[in-house]
PDB file of C-alpha atoms and ligand atoms in Angstrom:
ATOM      1  CA  UNK A   1     -16.693 -29.089  14.318  1.00 88.00           C
ATOM      2  CA  UNK A   2     -13.568 -27.088  13.357  1.00 90.00           C
ATOM      3  CA  UNK A   3     -12.772 -23.945  15.321  1.00 95.00           C
ATOM      4  CA  UNK A   4     -12.049 -20.521  13.806  1.00 97.00           C
ATOM      5  CA  UNK A   5      -9.206 -18.150  13.125  1.00 98.00           C
ATOM      6  CA  UNK A   6      -9.582 -14.598  14.418  1.00 98.00           C
ATOM      7  CA  UNK A   7      -7.265 -11.890  13.078  1.00 98.00           C
ATOM      8  CA  UNK A   8      -6.825  -9.552  16.018  1.00 98.00           C
ATOM      9  CA  UNK A   9      -5.240  -6.132  15.376  1.00 98.00           C
ATOM     10  CA  UNK A  10      -3.248  -4.687  18.267  1.00 98.00           C
ATOM     11  CA  UNK A  11      -2.210  -1.066  18.999  1.00 98.00           C
ATOM     12  CA  UNK A  12       0.520   0.493  16.831  1.00 98.00           C
ATOM     13  CA  UNK A  13       1.628   2.658  19.744  1.00 96.00           C
ATOM     14  CA  UNK A  14      -1.225   3.720  21.978  1.00 97.00           C
ATOM     15  CA  UNK A  15      -2.437   0.851  24.178  1.00 95.00           C
ATOM     16  CA  UNK A  16      -5.801   2.602  24.486  1.00 95.00           C
ATOM     17  CA  UNK A  17      -6.504   1.586  20.890  1.00 97.00           C
ATOM     18  CA  UNK A  18      -7.274  -2.042  21.768  1.00 97.00           C
ATOM     19  CA  UNK A  19     -10.996  -2.478  21.171  1.00 97.00           C
ATOM     20  CA  UNK A  20     -13.555  -4.268  23.317  1.00 97.00           C
ATOM     21  CA  UNK A  21     -14.030  -6.832  20.560  1.00 98.00           C
ATOM     22  CA  UNK A  22     -10.288  -7.505  20.236  1.00 98.00           C
ATOM     23  CA  UNK A  23      -9.945  -7.949  23.981  1.00 97.00           C
ATOM     24  CA  UNK A  24     -12.905 -10.342  23.936  1.00 98.00           C
ATOM     25  CA  UNK A  25     -11.411 -12.370  21.059  1.00 98.00           C
ATOM     26  CA  UNK A  26      -8.122 -12.698  22.965  1.00 98.00           C
ATOM     27  CA  UNK A  27      -9.965 -13.742  26.131  1.00 97.00           C
ATOM     28  CA  UNK A  28     -12.165 -16.278  24.397  1.00 97.00           C
ATOM     29  CA  UNK A  29      -9.606 -17.884  22.060  1.00 98.00           C
ATOM     30  CA  UNK A  30      -8.261 -21.304  23.017  1.00 98.00           C
ATOM     31  CA  UNK A  31      -4.793 -20.122  22.092  1.00 98.00           C
ATOM     32  CA  UNK A  32      -3.024 -17.102  20.609  1.00 98.00           C
ATOM     33  CA  UNK A  33      -0.571 -17.316  17.715  1.00 97.00           C
ATOM     34  CA  UNK A  34       1.858 -14.422  18.105  1.00 96.00           C
ATOM     35  CA  UNK A  35       4.692 -13.004  15.994  1.00 94.00           C
ATOM     36  CA  UNK A  36       6.825 -12.398  19.088  1.00 95.00           C
ATOM     37  CA  UNK A  37       5.466 -14.013  22.223  1.00 95.00           C
ATOM     38  CA  UNK A  38       7.413 -11.564  24.468  1.00 96.00           C
ATOM     39  CA  UNK A  39       5.759  -8.551  22.833  1.00 96.00           C
ATOM     40  CA  UNK A  40       2.314 -10.151  23.058  1.00 97.00           C
ATOM     41  CA  UNK A  41       2.875 -11.205  26.653  1.00 96.00           C
ATOM     42  CA  UNK A  42       3.357  -7.541  27.591  1.00 96.00           C
ATOM     43  CA  UNK A  43       0.046  -6.667  25.941  1.00 96.00           C
ATOM     44  CA  UNK A  44      -1.733  -9.599  27.628  1.00 97.00           C
ATOM     45  CA  UNK A  45      -0.309  -8.590  31.016  1.00 96.00           C
ATOM     46  CA  UNK A  46      -1.553  -5.049  30.425  1.00 95.00           C
ATOM     47  CA  UNK A  47      -5.015  -6.467  29.637  1.00 96.00           C
ATOM     48  CA  UNK A  48      -4.910  -8.979  32.503  1.00 97.00           C
ATOM     49  CA  UNK A  49      -5.322 -11.950  30.145  1.00 97.00           C
ATOM     50  CA  UNK A  50      -3.570 -15.291  30.643  1.00 96.00           C
ATOM     51  CA  UNK A  51      -3.517 -17.503  27.577  1.00 96.00           C
ATOM     52  CA  UNK A  52      -1.583 -20.265  25.850  1.00 94.00           C
ATOM     53  CA  UNK A  53       0.795 -18.617  23.320  1.00 96.00           C
ATOM     54  CA  UNK A  54       2.240 -20.194  20.174  1.00 96.00           C
ATOM     55  CA  UNK A  55       4.909 -18.406  18.179  1.00 96.00           C
ATOM     56  CA  UNK A  56       4.166 -17.871  14.494  1.00 96.00           C
ATOM     57  CA  UNK A  57       6.651 -15.715  12.618  1.00 92.00           C
ATOM     58  CA  UNK A  58       8.300 -15.309   9.238  1.00 88.00           C
ATOM     59  CA  UNK A  59      10.873 -18.071   9.657  1.00 89.00           C
ATOM     60  CA  UNK A  60       8.773 -20.779  11.328  1.00 91.00           C
ATOM     61  CA  UNK A  61       5.463 -20.148   9.578  1.00 88.00           C
ATOM     62  CA  UNK A  62       5.806 -23.119   7.214  1.00 86.00           C
ATOM     63  CA  UNK A  63       5.842 -25.756   9.958  1.00 89.00           C
ATOM     64  CA  UNK A  64       3.908 -23.789  12.623  1.00 93.00           C
ATOM     65  CA  UNK A  65       1.116 -23.106  10.139  1.00 95.00           C
ATOM     66  CA  UNK A  66       0.372 -26.825   9.930  1.00 94.00           C
ATOM     67  CA  UNK A  67       0.359 -27.201  13.726  1.00 95.00           C
ATOM     68  CA  UNK A  68      -2.041 -24.268  14.110  1.00 97.00           C
ATOM     69  CA  UNK A  69      -4.252 -25.585  11.306  1.00 96.00           C
ATOM     70  CA  UNK A  70      -4.467 -29.021  12.947  1.00 96.00           C
ATOM     71  CA  UNK A  71      -5.481 -27.491  16.257  1.00 97.00           C
ATOM     72  CA  UNK A  72      -8.205 -25.399  14.591  1.00 98.00           C
ATOM     73  CA  UNK A  73      -9.439 -28.432  12.630  1.00 97.00           C
ATOM     74  CA  UNK A  74      -9.636 -30.313  15.927  1.00 97.00           C
ATOM     75  CA  UNK A  75     -12.064 -27.656  17.217  1.00 97.00           C
ATOM     76  CA  UNK A  76      -9.892 -24.964  18.843  1.00 98.00           C
ATOM     77  CA  UNK A  77     -10.228 -21.241  18.182  1.00 98.00           C
ATOM     78  CA  UNK A  78      -7.051 -19.321  17.426  1.00 98.00           C
ATOM     79  CA  UNK A  79      -6.482 -15.562  17.748  1.00 98.00           C
ATOM     80  CA  UNK A  80      -3.642 -14.406  15.504  1.00 98.00           C
ATOM     81  CA  UNK A  81      -1.752 -11.253  16.523  1.00 98.00           C
ATOM     82  CA  UNK A  82       1.381  -9.577  15.184  1.00 96.00           C
ATOM     83  CA  UNK A  83       3.731  -7.281  17.106  1.00 96.00           C
ATOM     84  CA  UNK A  84       1.594  -4.265  16.248  1.00 97.00           C
ATOM     85  CA  UNK A  85      -1.218  -3.399  13.871  1.00 97.00           C
ATOM     86  CA  UNK A  86      -3.244  -5.641  11.606  1.00 97.00           C
ATOM     87  CA  UNK A  87      -1.996  -9.214  11.180  1.00 97.00           C
ATOM     88  CA  UNK A  88      -1.384 -10.289   7.566  1.00 95.00           C
ATOM     89  CA  UNK A  89      -0.576  -6.742   6.362  1.00 96.00           C
ATOM     90  CA  UNK A  90       3.230  -6.781   5.822  1.00 95.00           C
ATOM     91  CA  UNK A  91       3.203  -9.208   8.728  1.00 91.00           C
ATOM     92  CA  UNK A  92       3.129 -12.976   9.049  1.00 88.00           C
ATOM     93  CA  UNK A  93      -0.432 -14.173   8.765  1.00 94.00           C
ATOM     94  CA  UNK A  94      -1.076 -13.989   5.043  1.00 95.00           C
ATOM     95  CA  UNK A  95      -0.070 -17.654   4.676  1.00 94.00           C
ATOM     96  CA  UNK A  96      -2.120 -18.806   7.649  1.00 96.00           C
ATOM     97  CA  UNK A  97      -5.212 -17.073   6.261  1.00 97.00           C
ATOM     98  CA  UNK A  98      -4.650 -18.823   2.904  1.00 96.00           C
ATOM     99  CA  UNK A  99      -4.169 -22.188   4.610  1.00 95.00           C
ATOM    100  CA  UNK A 100      -7.338 -21.772   6.677  1.00 96.00           C
ATOM    101  CA  UNK A 101      -9.371 -20.569   3.700  1.00 96.00           C
ATOM    102  CA  UNK A 102      -8.231 -23.575   1.663  1.00 96.00           C
ATOM    103  CA  UNK A 103      -9.151 -25.930   4.501  1.00 96.00           C
ATOM    104  CA  UNK A 104     -12.643 -24.383   4.707  1.00 96.00           C
ATOM    105  CA  UNK A 105     -12.004 -22.833   8.139  1.00 97.00           C
ATOM    106  CA  UNK A 106     -13.870 -19.620   8.952  1.00 97.00           C
ATOM    107  CA  UNK A 107     -11.547 -16.617   9.226  1.00 98.00           C
ATOM    108  CA  UNK A 108     -12.840 -13.542  11.022  1.00 98.00           C
ATOM    109  CA  UNK A 109     -10.909 -10.274  10.689  1.00 98.00           C
ATOM    110  CA  UNK A 110     -11.630  -7.802  13.468  1.00 98.00           C
ATOM    111  CA  UNK A 111     -11.076  -4.224  12.233  1.00 97.00           C
ATOM    112  CA  UNK A 112      -8.587  -2.151  14.185  1.00 97.00           C
ATOM    113  CA  UNK A 113      -5.226  -0.329  14.191  1.00 98.00           C
ATOM    114  CA  UNK A 114      -3.363  -0.461  10.899  1.00 98.00           C
ATOM    115  CA  UNK A 115      -0.413   1.815  10.102  1.00 98.00           C
ATOM    116  CA  UNK A 116      -1.188   2.149   6.385  1.00 98.00           C
ATOM    117  CA  UNK A 117      -4.750   3.424   6.886  1.00 98.00           C
ATOM    118  CA  UNK A 118      -3.849   5.617   9.863  1.00 98.00           C
ATOM    119  CA  UNK A 119      -1.083   7.260   7.793  1.00 98.00           C
ATOM    120  CA  UNK A 120      -3.213   7.703   4.679  1.00 98.00           C
ATOM    121  CA  UNK A 121      -6.018   9.359   6.598  1.00 98.00           C
ATOM    122  CA  UNK A 122      -3.709  11.859   8.302  1.00 98.00           C
ATOM    123  CA  UNK A 123      -1.461  12.459   5.263  1.00 98.00           C
ATOM    124  CA  UNK A 124      -3.372  15.247   3.575  1.00 98.00           C
ATOM    125  CA  UNK A 125      -2.824  13.471   0.239  1.00 98.00           C
ATOM    126  CA  UNK A 126      -5.671  12.291  -2.019  1.00 98.00           C
ATOM    127  CA  UNK A 127      -7.350   9.312  -0.393  1.00 98.00           C
ATOM    128  CA  UNK A 128      -9.885   8.408  -3.107  1.00 97.00           C
ATOM    129  CA  UNK A 129      -7.560   5.991  -4.890  1.00 98.00           C
ATOM    130  CA  UNK A 130      -4.406   4.594  -3.315  1.00 98.00           C
ATOM    131  CA  UNK A 131      -2.077   1.632  -3.517  1.00 98.00           C
ATOM    132  CA  UNK A 132      -0.135   0.015  -0.698  1.00 98.00           C
ATOM    133  CA  UNK A 133       3.406  -0.956  -1.703  1.00 98.00           C
ATOM    134  CA  UNK A 134       4.580  -2.439   1.615  1.00 97.00           C
ATOM    135  CA  UNK A 135       8.336  -2.445   2.290  1.00 97.00           C
ATOM    136  CA  UNK A 136      10.773  -1.748  -0.534  1.00 97.00           C
ATOM    137  CA  UNK A 137      13.580  -4.247  -0.907  1.00 95.00           C
ATOM    138  CA  UNK A 138      16.854  -3.593   0.919  1.00 92.00           C
ATOM    139  CA  UNK A 139      18.713  -4.469  -2.301  1.00 93.00           C
ATOM    140  CA  UNK A 140      19.293  -1.296  -4.316  1.00 92.00           C
ATOM    141  CA  UNK A 141      18.587  -2.892  -7.701  1.00 94.00           C
ATOM    142  CA  UNK A 142      15.200  -4.363  -6.810  1.00 96.00           C
ATOM    143  CA  UNK A 143      14.273  -1.231  -4.845  1.00 95.00           C
ATOM    144  CA  UNK A 144      14.892   0.854  -7.973  1.00 95.00           C
ATOM    145  CA  UNK A 145      12.986  -1.638 -10.142  1.00 96.00           C
ATOM    146  CA  UNK A 146      10.026  -1.503  -7.756  1.00 97.00           C
ATOM    147  CA  UNK A 147       9.986   2.321  -7.871  1.00 97.00           C
ATOM    148  CA  UNK A 148      10.476   2.467 -11.640  1.00 97.00           C
ATOM    149  CA  UNK A 149       7.427   0.230 -12.081  1.00 97.00           C
ATOM    150  CA  UNK A 150       5.484   2.999 -10.299  1.00 98.00           C
ATOM    151  CA  UNK A 151       6.584   5.908 -12.516  1.00 96.00           C
ATOM    152  CA  UNK A 152       3.162   6.505 -14.100  1.00 94.00           C
ATOM    153  CA  UNK A 153       1.150   5.496 -11.017  1.00 97.00           C
ATOM    154  CA  UNK A 154      -1.522   8.147 -10.479  1.00 97.00           C
ATOM    155  CA  UNK A 155      -2.907   6.765  -7.234  1.00 98.00           C
ATOM    156  CA  UNK A 156      -1.481   7.863  -3.874  1.00 98.00           C
ATOM    157  CA  UNK A 157       1.293   5.388  -2.975  1.00 98.00           C
ATOM    158  CA  UNK A 158       1.971   4.162   0.552  1.00 98.00           C
ATOM    159  CA  UNK A 159       5.205   2.551   1.742  1.00 98.00           C
ATOM    160  CA  UNK A 160       6.414   1.175   5.065  1.00 98.00           C
ATOM    161  CA  UNK A 161      10.001   2.114   5.872  1.00 97.00           C
ATOM    162  CA  UNK A 162      12.582   1.590   8.584  1.00 96.00           C
ATOM    163  CA  UNK A 163      14.430   4.720   9.809  1.00 97.00           C
ATOM    164  CA  UNK A 164      17.916   3.495   8.842  1.00 96.00           C
ATOM    165  CA  UNK A 165      16.790   3.036   5.215  1.00 96.00           C
ATOM    166  CA  UNK A 166      14.730   6.218   4.989  1.00 97.00           C
ATOM    167  CA  UNK A 167      17.310   8.512   3.396  1.00 97.00           C
ATOM    168  CA  UNK A 168      18.387   6.129   0.654  1.00 95.00           C
ATOM    169  CA  UNK A 169      14.729   5.385  -0.112  1.00 97.00           C
ATOM    170  CA  UNK A 170      13.931   9.113  -0.351  1.00 98.00           C
ATOM    171  CA  UNK A 171      16.939   9.619  -2.642  1.00 97.00           C
ATOM    172  CA  UNK A 172      15.809   6.785  -4.933  1.00 97.00           C
ATOM    173  CA  UNK A 173      12.246   8.131  -4.922  1.00 98.00           C
ATOM    174  CA  UNK A 174      13.447  11.637  -5.814  1.00 98.00           C
ATOM    175  CA  UNK A 175      15.433  10.250  -8.739  1.00 97.00           C
ATOM    176  CA  UNK A 176      12.482   8.233 -10.024  1.00 97.00           C
ATOM    177  CA  UNK A 177       9.514  10.539  -9.216  1.00 97.00           C
ATOM    178  CA  UNK A 178      11.312  13.927  -9.193  1.00 97.00           C
ATOM    179  CA  UNK A 179      12.298  16.008  -6.170  1.00 97.00           C
ATOM    180  CA  UNK A 180       9.152  18.172  -6.378  1.00 98.00           C
ATOM    181  CA  UNK A 181       6.791  15.218  -5.771  1.00 98.00           C
ATOM    182  CA  UNK A 182       4.726  15.784  -2.590  1.00 98.00           C
ATOM    183  CA  UNK A 183       5.227  13.316   0.265  1.00 98.00           C
ATOM    184  CA  UNK A 184       3.823  13.008   3.781  1.00 98.00           C
ATOM    185  CA  UNK A 185       6.181  11.323   6.225  1.00 98.00           C
ATOM    186  CA  UNK A 186       4.043   9.901   9.037  1.00 98.00           C
ATOM    187  CA  UNK A 187       6.182   9.053  12.042  1.00 98.00           C
ATOM    188  CA  UNK A 188       5.458   7.392  15.398  1.00 98.00           C
ATOM    189  CA  UNK A 189       1.712   7.335  14.772  1.00 98.00           C
ATOM    190  CA  UNK A 190      -0.472   7.237  17.893  1.00 98.00           C
ATOM    191  CA  UNK A 191       2.664   7.596  20.065  1.00 97.00           C
ATOM    192  CA  UNK A 192       3.916  10.476  22.196  1.00 96.00           C
ATOM    193  CA  UNK A 193       6.137  11.857  19.422  1.00 95.00           C
ATOM    194  CA  UNK A 194       3.674  11.438  16.572  1.00 98.00           C
ATOM    195  CA  UNK A 195       4.627  13.713  13.685  1.00 97.00           C
ATOM    196  CA  UNK A 196       3.453  14.235  10.103  1.00 98.00           C
ATOM    197  CA  UNK A 197       5.820  16.128   7.803  1.00 98.00           C
ATOM    198  CA  UNK A 198       3.998  17.189   4.631  1.00 98.00           C
ATOM    199  CA  UNK A 199       6.621  18.279   2.149  1.00 98.00           C
ATOM    200  CA  UNK A 200       8.360  17.311  -1.122  1.00 98.00           C
ATOM    201  CA  UNK A 201      10.865  14.514  -1.728  1.00 98.00           C
ATOM    202  CA  UNK A 202      13.680  17.057  -2.207  1.00 98.00           C
ATOM    203  CA  UNK A 203      12.923  18.930   1.035  1.00 98.00           C
ATOM    204  CA  UNK A 204      12.481  15.660   2.943  1.00 98.00           C
ATOM    205  CA  UNK A 205      16.005  14.619   1.919  1.00 98.00           C
ATOM    206  CA  UNK A 206      17.351  17.947   3.187  1.00 98.00           C
ATOM    207  CA  UNK A 207      15.438  17.626   6.463  1.00 98.00           C
ATOM    208  CA  UNK A 208      16.532  14.073   7.265  1.00 97.00           C
ATOM    209  CA  UNK A 209      20.128  14.752   6.253  1.00 97.00           C
ATOM    210  CA  UNK A 210      20.269  17.415   8.973  1.00 96.00           C
ATOM    211  CA  UNK A 211      18.182  15.482  11.485  1.00 94.00           C
ATOM    212  CA  UNK A 212      18.728  11.690  11.409  1.00 93.00           C
ATOM    213  CA  UNK A 213      15.365   9.879  11.225  1.00 96.00           C
ATOM    214  CA  UNK A 214      14.172   8.050  14.334  1.00 96.00           C
ATOM    215  CA  UNK A 215      11.114   5.875  14.976  1.00 96.00           C
ATOM    216  CA  UNK A 216       8.670   4.117  12.675  1.00 97.00           C
ATOM    217  CA  UNK A 217       7.661   5.689   9.379  1.00 98.00           C
ATOM    218  CA  UNK A 218       4.917   5.370   6.807  1.00 98.00           C
ATOM    219  CA  UNK A 219       5.566   7.280   3.581  1.00 98.00           C
ATOM    220  CA  UNK A 220       2.567   8.578   1.681  1.00 98.00           C
ATOM    221  CA  UNK A 221       3.639   9.757  -1.764  1.00 98.00           C
ATOM    222  CA  UNK A 222       1.367  11.683  -4.139  1.00 98.00           C
ATOM    223  CA  UNK A 223       0.589   9.905  -7.401  1.00 98.00           C
ATOM    224  CA  UNK A 224       1.827  11.148 -10.796  1.00 97.00           C
ATOM    225  CA  UNK A 225      -0.131  13.909 -12.522  1.00 93.00           C
ATOM    226  CA  UNK A 226      -2.215  12.545 -15.418  1.00 87.00           C
ATOM    227  CA  UNK A 227      -0.474  13.169 -18.780  1.00 78.00           C
ATOM    228  CA  UNK A 228      -1.631  16.379 -20.447  1.00 72.00           C
ATOM    229  CA  UNK A 229      -3.907  15.394 -23.310  1.00 72.00           C
ATOM    230  CA  UNK A 230      -3.041  17.174 -26.555  1.00 74.00           C
ATOM    231  CA  UNK A 231      -5.987  19.210 -27.807  1.00 77.00           C
ATOM    232  CA  UNK A 232      -6.632  18.777 -31.514  1.00 79.00           C
ATOM    233  CA  UNK A 233      -8.773  21.245 -33.454  1.00 83.00           C
ATOM    234  CA  UNK A 234     -11.120  20.755 -36.392  1.00 84.00           C
ATOM    235  CA  UNK A 235      -8.392  22.260 -38.607  1.00 87.00           C
ATOM    236  CA  UNK A 236      -5.903  19.565 -37.485  1.00 89.00           C
ATOM    237  CA  UNK A 237      -8.510  16.882 -38.185  1.00 90.00           C
ATOM    238  CA  UNK A 238      -9.360  18.244 -41.637  1.00 91.00           C
ATOM    239  CA  UNK A 239      -5.653  18.499 -42.566  1.00 92.00           C
ATOM    240  CA  UNK A 240      -4.988  14.925 -41.507  1.00 93.00           C
ATOM    241  CA  UNK A 241      -8.000  13.580 -43.453  1.00 93.00           C
ATOM    242  CA  UNK A 242      -6.833  15.487 -46.564  1.00 93.00           C
ATOM    243  CA  UNK A 243      -3.306  14.093 -46.178  1.00 94.00           C
ATOM    244  CA  UNK A 244      -4.543  10.504 -45.787  1.00 94.00           C
ATOM    245  CA  UNK A 245      -6.846  10.843 -48.804  1.00 93.00           C
ATOM    246  CA  UNK A 246      -3.910  12.137 -50.860  1.00 92.00           C
ATOM    247  CA  UNK A 247      -2.049   9.016 -49.784  1.00 91.00           C
ATOM    248  CA  UNK A 248      -4.864   6.933 -51.284  1.00 92.00           C
ATOM    249  CA  UNK A 249      -7.286   6.229 -48.444  1.00 92.00           C
ATOM    250  CA  UNK A 250     -11.042   6.565 -49.039  1.00 92.00           C
ATOM    251  CA  UNK A 251     -12.732   9.432 -47.180  1.00 92.00           C
ATOM    252  CA  UNK A 252     -14.416   6.903 -44.866  1.00 93.00           C
ATOM    253  CA  UNK A 253     -11.116   5.223 -43.940  1.00 93.00           C
ATOM    254  CA  UNK A 254      -9.282   8.558 -43.647  1.00 93.00           C
ATOM    255  CA  UNK A 255     -11.940   9.837 -41.207  1.00 94.00           C
ATOM    256  CA  UNK A 256     -11.807   6.583 -39.227  1.00 93.00           C
ATOM    257  CA  UNK A 257      -8.016   6.657 -38.931  1.00 92.00           C
ATOM    258  CA  UNK A 258      -7.873  10.369 -38.067  1.00 92.00           C
ATOM    259  CA  UNK A 259     -10.510   9.934 -35.365  1.00 91.00           C
ATOM    260  CA  UNK A 260      -8.430   7.145 -33.866  1.00 90.00           C
ATOM    261  CA  UNK A 261      -5.109   8.994 -34.103  1.00 89.00           C
ATOM    262  CA  UNK A 262      -6.418  12.261 -32.635  1.00 89.00           C
ATOM    263  CA  UNK A 263      -8.826  10.576 -30.196  1.00 85.00           C
ATOM    264  CA  UNK A 264     -11.779  12.561 -31.588  1.00 88.00           C
ATOM    265  CA  UNK A 265     -15.356  11.400 -32.346  1.00 89.00           C
ATOM    266  CA  UNK A 266     -15.747  10.244 -35.980  1.00 91.00           C
ATOM    267  CA  UNK A 267     -18.652  12.635 -36.691  1.00 90.00           C
ATOM    268  CA  UNK A 268     -16.536  15.608 -35.542  1.00 88.00           C
ATOM    269  CA  UNK A 269     -13.713  14.585 -37.901  1.00 90.00           C
ATOM    270  CA  UNK A 270     -16.177  13.971 -40.765  1.00 91.00           C
ATOM    271  CA  UNK A 271     -17.824  17.409 -40.369  1.00 89.00           C
ATOM    272  CA  UNK A 272     -14.396  19.090 -40.130  1.00 87.00           C
ATOM    273  CA  UNK A 273     -13.255  17.392 -43.343  1.00 87.00           C
ATOM    274  CA  UNK A 274     -16.447  18.393 -45.219  1.00 87.00           C
ATOM    275  CA  UNK A 275     -16.314  22.002 -44.008  1.00 83.00           C
ATOM    276  CA  UNK A 276     -12.698  22.325 -45.133  1.00 79.00           C
ATOM    277  CA  UNK A 277     -13.527  21.311 -48.740  1.00 75.00           C
TER     278      UNK A 277
HETATM  279  N1  LIG B 301       0.740  -5.051  10.153  1.00 63.31           N
HETATM  280  C1  LIG B 301       1.119  -3.750  10.616  1.00 63.31           C
HETATM  281  C2  LIG B 301       0.035  -2.752  10.207  1.00 63.31           C
HETATM  282  O1  LIG B 301      -0.424  -2.879   9.085  1.00 63.31           O
HETATM  283  O2  LIG B 301      -0.279  -1.843  10.953  1.00 63.31           O
HETATM  284  C3  LIG B 301       2.453  -3.300  10.043  1.00 63.31           C
HETATM  285  C4  LIG B 301       3.590  -4.166  10.395  1.00 63.31           C
HETATM  286  S1  LIG B 301       5.067  -3.814   9.573  1.00 63.31           S
HETATM  287  C5  LIG B 301       6.028  -5.178  10.065  1.00 63.31           C
HETATM  288  C6  LIG B 301       5.799  -2.545  10.527  1.00 63.31           C
HETATM  289  C7  LIG B 301       5.845  -1.210   9.772  1.00 63.31           C
HETATM  290  O3  LIG B 301       4.603  -0.523   9.924  1.00 63.31           O
HETATM  291  C8  LIG B 301       6.883  -0.242  10.329  1.00 63.31           C
HETATM  292  O4  LIG B 301       8.161  -0.473   9.775  1.00 63.31           O
HETATM  293  C9  LIG B 301       6.335   1.100   9.905  1.00 63.31           C
HETATM  294  O5  LIG B 301       6.624   1.354   8.553  1.00 63.31           O
HETATM  295  C10 LIG B 301       4.834   0.860  10.051  1.00 63.31           C
HETATM  296  N2  LIG B 301       4.373   1.266  11.398  1.00 63.31           N
HETATM  297  C11 LIG B 301       3.948   0.453  12.382  1.00 63.31           C
HETATM  298  N3  LIG B 301       3.600   1.182  13.457  1.00 63.31           N
HETATM  299  C12 LIG B 301       3.811   2.480  13.142  1.00 63.31           C
HETATM  300  C13 LIG B 301       3.647   3.718  13.823  1.00 63.31           C
HETATM  301  N4  LIG B 301       3.188   3.759  15.079  1.00 63.31           N
HETATM  302  N5  LIG B 301       3.957   4.853  13.173  1.00 63.31           N
HETATM  303  C14 LIG B 301       4.413   4.832  11.915  1.00 63.31           C
HETATM  304  N6  LIG B 301       4.602   3.691  11.224  1.00 63.31           N
HETATM  305  C15 LIG B 301       4.298   2.535  11.819  1.00 63.31           C
END
């Protein structure tokens, strides 16, 4: 019988956020795959857990993934943790989950700390529809391309960002989305110096020019306003039908085309055209 893969979220700052179920999964696993074994060792020491640790990070995941998979196939249970937060979300783990799923291994994700959701919920921005954009590229060109692809995005957008890149990211965002676009900068969540600055892109640039950014940030940016729909009246519709008929279209086709062009119901356009005669 193959074992299982548990995805075990760990605190993003406050050690009190480790859940009973996460602690149990760490205790019961045959081994723990960790992004940085030194970071995880500190957490395990805090929890009083001693366990075999295997490192699994961005640059060894190709070969370590196979080793972990073989151990699970041989019957062992693995708990995957990252340095902080939910494994597989902008963290190594995505590949391991794919590998396990393809091999028919059961993957169990334990819910828990995750910076993106913590930031969204505290942001004060609309939470009904959102998209997670992860980290922007460090290369200016691809960072701009990524942001430009989001110009018309109406959902709330969430980004992870490192403090040393914050200002240039805010400047790029202000150029692409406009300096009046609302943003919530969620810093050091669940830690002693937790702070949420709810402002605009322009004011955020001013703030962090005066006060160099420190700590970990999640940026929650308001989506674009929906485009204002032009309101067409019955008079507009009747005029357009008349014009199209003068150009040679039948009344039926002129009504059909006008309805399409002005995004109005066909019967409304038809009545408007008749009333205008
Ligand atoms: N998998 C993790 C999660 O989803 O919670 C995220 C890992 S990602 C490598 C690290 C990024 O998450 C940081 O650069 C920062 O943008 C964000 N982050 C993590 N902890 C945070 C915290 N306590 N406060 C604010 N942002 C945090």
